[in-house]
PDB file of C-alpha atoms in Angstrom:
ATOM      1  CA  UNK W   1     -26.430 -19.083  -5.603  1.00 73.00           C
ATOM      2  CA  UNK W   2     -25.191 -21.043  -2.349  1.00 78.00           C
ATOM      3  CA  UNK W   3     -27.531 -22.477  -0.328  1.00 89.00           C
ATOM      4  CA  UNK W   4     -25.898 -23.339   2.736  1.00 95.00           C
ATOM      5  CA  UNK W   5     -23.884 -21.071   5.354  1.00 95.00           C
ATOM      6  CA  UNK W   6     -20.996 -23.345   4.326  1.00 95.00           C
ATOM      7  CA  UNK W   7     -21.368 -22.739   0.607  1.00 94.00           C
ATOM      8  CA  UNK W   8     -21.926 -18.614   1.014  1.00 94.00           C
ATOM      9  CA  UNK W   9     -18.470 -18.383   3.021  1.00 95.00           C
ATOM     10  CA  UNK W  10     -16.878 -20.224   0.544  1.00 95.00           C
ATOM     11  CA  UNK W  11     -18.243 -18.085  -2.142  1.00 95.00           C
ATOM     12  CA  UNK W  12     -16.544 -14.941   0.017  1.00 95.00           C
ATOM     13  CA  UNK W  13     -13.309 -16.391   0.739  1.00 97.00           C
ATOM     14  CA  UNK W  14     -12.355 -17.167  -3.017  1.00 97.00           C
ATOM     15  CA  UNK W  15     -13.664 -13.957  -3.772  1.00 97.00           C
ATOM     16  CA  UNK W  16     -10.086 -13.070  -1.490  1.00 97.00           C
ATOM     17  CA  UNK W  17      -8.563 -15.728  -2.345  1.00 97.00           C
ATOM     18  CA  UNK W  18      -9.340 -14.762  -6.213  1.00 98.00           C
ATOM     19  CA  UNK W  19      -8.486 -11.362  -5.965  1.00 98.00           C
ATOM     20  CA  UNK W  20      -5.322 -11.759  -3.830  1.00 97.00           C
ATOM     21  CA  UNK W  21      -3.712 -14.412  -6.177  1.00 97.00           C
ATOM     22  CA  UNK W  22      -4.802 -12.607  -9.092  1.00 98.00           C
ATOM     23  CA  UNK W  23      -2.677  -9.852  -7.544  1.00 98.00           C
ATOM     24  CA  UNK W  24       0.222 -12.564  -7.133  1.00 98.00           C
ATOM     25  CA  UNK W  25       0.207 -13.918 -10.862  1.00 98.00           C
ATOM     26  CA  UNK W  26       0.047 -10.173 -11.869  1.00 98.00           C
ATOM     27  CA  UNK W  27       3.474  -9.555 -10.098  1.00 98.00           C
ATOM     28  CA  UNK W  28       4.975 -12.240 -11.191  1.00 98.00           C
ATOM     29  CA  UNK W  29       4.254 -11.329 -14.896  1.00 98.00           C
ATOM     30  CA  UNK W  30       5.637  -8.233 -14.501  1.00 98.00           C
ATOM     31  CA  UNK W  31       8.603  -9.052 -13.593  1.00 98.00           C
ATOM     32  CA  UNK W  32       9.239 -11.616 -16.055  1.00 98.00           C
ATOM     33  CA  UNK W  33       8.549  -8.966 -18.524  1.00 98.00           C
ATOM     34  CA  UNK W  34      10.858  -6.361 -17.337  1.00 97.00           C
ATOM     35  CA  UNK W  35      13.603  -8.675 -17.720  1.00 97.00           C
ATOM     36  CA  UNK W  36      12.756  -9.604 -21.711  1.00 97.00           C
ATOM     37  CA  UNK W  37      12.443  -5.941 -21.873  1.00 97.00           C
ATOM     38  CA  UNK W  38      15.953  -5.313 -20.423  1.00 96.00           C
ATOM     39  CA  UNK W  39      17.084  -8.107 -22.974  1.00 96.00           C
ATOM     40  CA  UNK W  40      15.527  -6.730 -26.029  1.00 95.00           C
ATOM     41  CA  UNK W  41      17.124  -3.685 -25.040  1.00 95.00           C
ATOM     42  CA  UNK W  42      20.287  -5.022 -25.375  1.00 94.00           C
ATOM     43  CA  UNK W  43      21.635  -4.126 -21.507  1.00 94.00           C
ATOM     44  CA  UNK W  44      22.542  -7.355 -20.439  1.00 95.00           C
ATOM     45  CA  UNK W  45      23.574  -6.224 -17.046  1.00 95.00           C
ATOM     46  CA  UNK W  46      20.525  -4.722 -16.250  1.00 96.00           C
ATOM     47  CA  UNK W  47      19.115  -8.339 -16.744  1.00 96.00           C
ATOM     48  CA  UNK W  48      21.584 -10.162 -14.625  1.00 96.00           C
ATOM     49  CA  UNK W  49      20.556  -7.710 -11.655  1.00 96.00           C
ATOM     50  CA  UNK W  50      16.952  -7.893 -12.336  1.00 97.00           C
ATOM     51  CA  UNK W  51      16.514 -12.036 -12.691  1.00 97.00           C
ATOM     52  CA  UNK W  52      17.456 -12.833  -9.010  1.00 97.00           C
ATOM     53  CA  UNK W  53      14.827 -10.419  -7.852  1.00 98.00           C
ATOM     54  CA  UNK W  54      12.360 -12.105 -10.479  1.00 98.00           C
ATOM     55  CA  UNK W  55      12.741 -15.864  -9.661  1.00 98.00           C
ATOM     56  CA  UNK W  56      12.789 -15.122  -6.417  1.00 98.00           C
ATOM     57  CA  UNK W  57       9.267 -13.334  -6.907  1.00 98.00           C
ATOM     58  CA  UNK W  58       8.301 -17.290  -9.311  1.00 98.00           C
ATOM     59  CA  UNK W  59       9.499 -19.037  -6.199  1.00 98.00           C
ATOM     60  CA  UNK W  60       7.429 -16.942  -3.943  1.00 97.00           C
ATOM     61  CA  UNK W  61       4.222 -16.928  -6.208  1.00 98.00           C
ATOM     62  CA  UNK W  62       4.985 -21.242  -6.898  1.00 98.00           C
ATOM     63  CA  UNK W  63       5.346 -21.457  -2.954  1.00 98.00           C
ATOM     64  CA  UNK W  64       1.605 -20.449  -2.206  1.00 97.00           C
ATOM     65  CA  UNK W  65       0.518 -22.999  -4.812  1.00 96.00           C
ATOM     66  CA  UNK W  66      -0.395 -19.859  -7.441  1.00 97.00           C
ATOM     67  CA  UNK W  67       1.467 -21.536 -10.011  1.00 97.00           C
ATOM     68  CA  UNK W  68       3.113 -25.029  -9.843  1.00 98.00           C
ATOM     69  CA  UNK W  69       6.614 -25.730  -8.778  1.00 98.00           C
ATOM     70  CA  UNK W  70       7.542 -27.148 -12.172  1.00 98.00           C
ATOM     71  CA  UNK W  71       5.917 -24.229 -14.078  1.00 98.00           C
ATOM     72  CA  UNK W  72       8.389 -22.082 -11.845  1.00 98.00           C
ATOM     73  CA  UNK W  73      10.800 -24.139 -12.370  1.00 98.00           C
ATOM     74  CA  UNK W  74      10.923 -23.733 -16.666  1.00 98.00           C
ATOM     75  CA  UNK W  75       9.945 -20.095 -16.125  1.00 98.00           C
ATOM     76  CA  UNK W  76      13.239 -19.373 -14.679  1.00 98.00           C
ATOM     77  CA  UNK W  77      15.285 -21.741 -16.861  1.00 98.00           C
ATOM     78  CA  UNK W  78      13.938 -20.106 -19.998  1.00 98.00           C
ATOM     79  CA  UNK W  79      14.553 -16.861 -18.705  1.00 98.00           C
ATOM     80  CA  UNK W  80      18.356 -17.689 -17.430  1.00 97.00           C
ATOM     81  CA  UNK W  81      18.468 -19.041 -21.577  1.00 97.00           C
ATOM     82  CA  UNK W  82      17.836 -15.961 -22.342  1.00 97.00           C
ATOM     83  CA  UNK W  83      19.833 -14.077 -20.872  1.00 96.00           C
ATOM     84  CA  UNK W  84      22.942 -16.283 -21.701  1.00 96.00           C
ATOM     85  CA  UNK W  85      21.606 -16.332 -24.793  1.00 95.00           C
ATOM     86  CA  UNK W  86      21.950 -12.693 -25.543  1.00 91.00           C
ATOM     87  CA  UNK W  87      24.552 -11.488 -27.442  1.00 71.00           C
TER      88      UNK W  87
END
């Protein structure tokens, strides 16, 4: 357990800070799913109106230091190769 006044309300602010990225990163996946799900549907379309929503949610989520730049970076890149990628 903290021992100093410092320590405890550091302990409560990532307990926020936890919960309130966790909530980010949780978005984020979604999103990326419901675009492979559009894909392995086979509807295209639905995927090309979806993605700009989703990397814009990546660059959002990589902006607040969530995830790193880079790692949003390939995230969208293998998700545009997919969807260029599908027949």
């Amino acid at each position: 357990m903290a021992n100093t006044a410092q320590a405890r309300k550091r302990a409560r602010q990532n307990v926020v800070r936890n919960k309130h990225n966790s909530s980010l990163r949780s978005m984020m996946r979604t999103a990326i799913k419901r675009v492979y799900q559009a894909l392995e549907a086979g509807d295209k379309t639905k995927a090309n109106e979806i993605f700009p929503k989703t990397a814009s949610i990546i660059d959002r989520v990589a902006d607040k230091n969530v995830i790193h730049k880079n790692k949003a970076a390939r995230l969208k890149s293998r998700i545009a190769a997919a969807i260029k990628a599908a027949a």
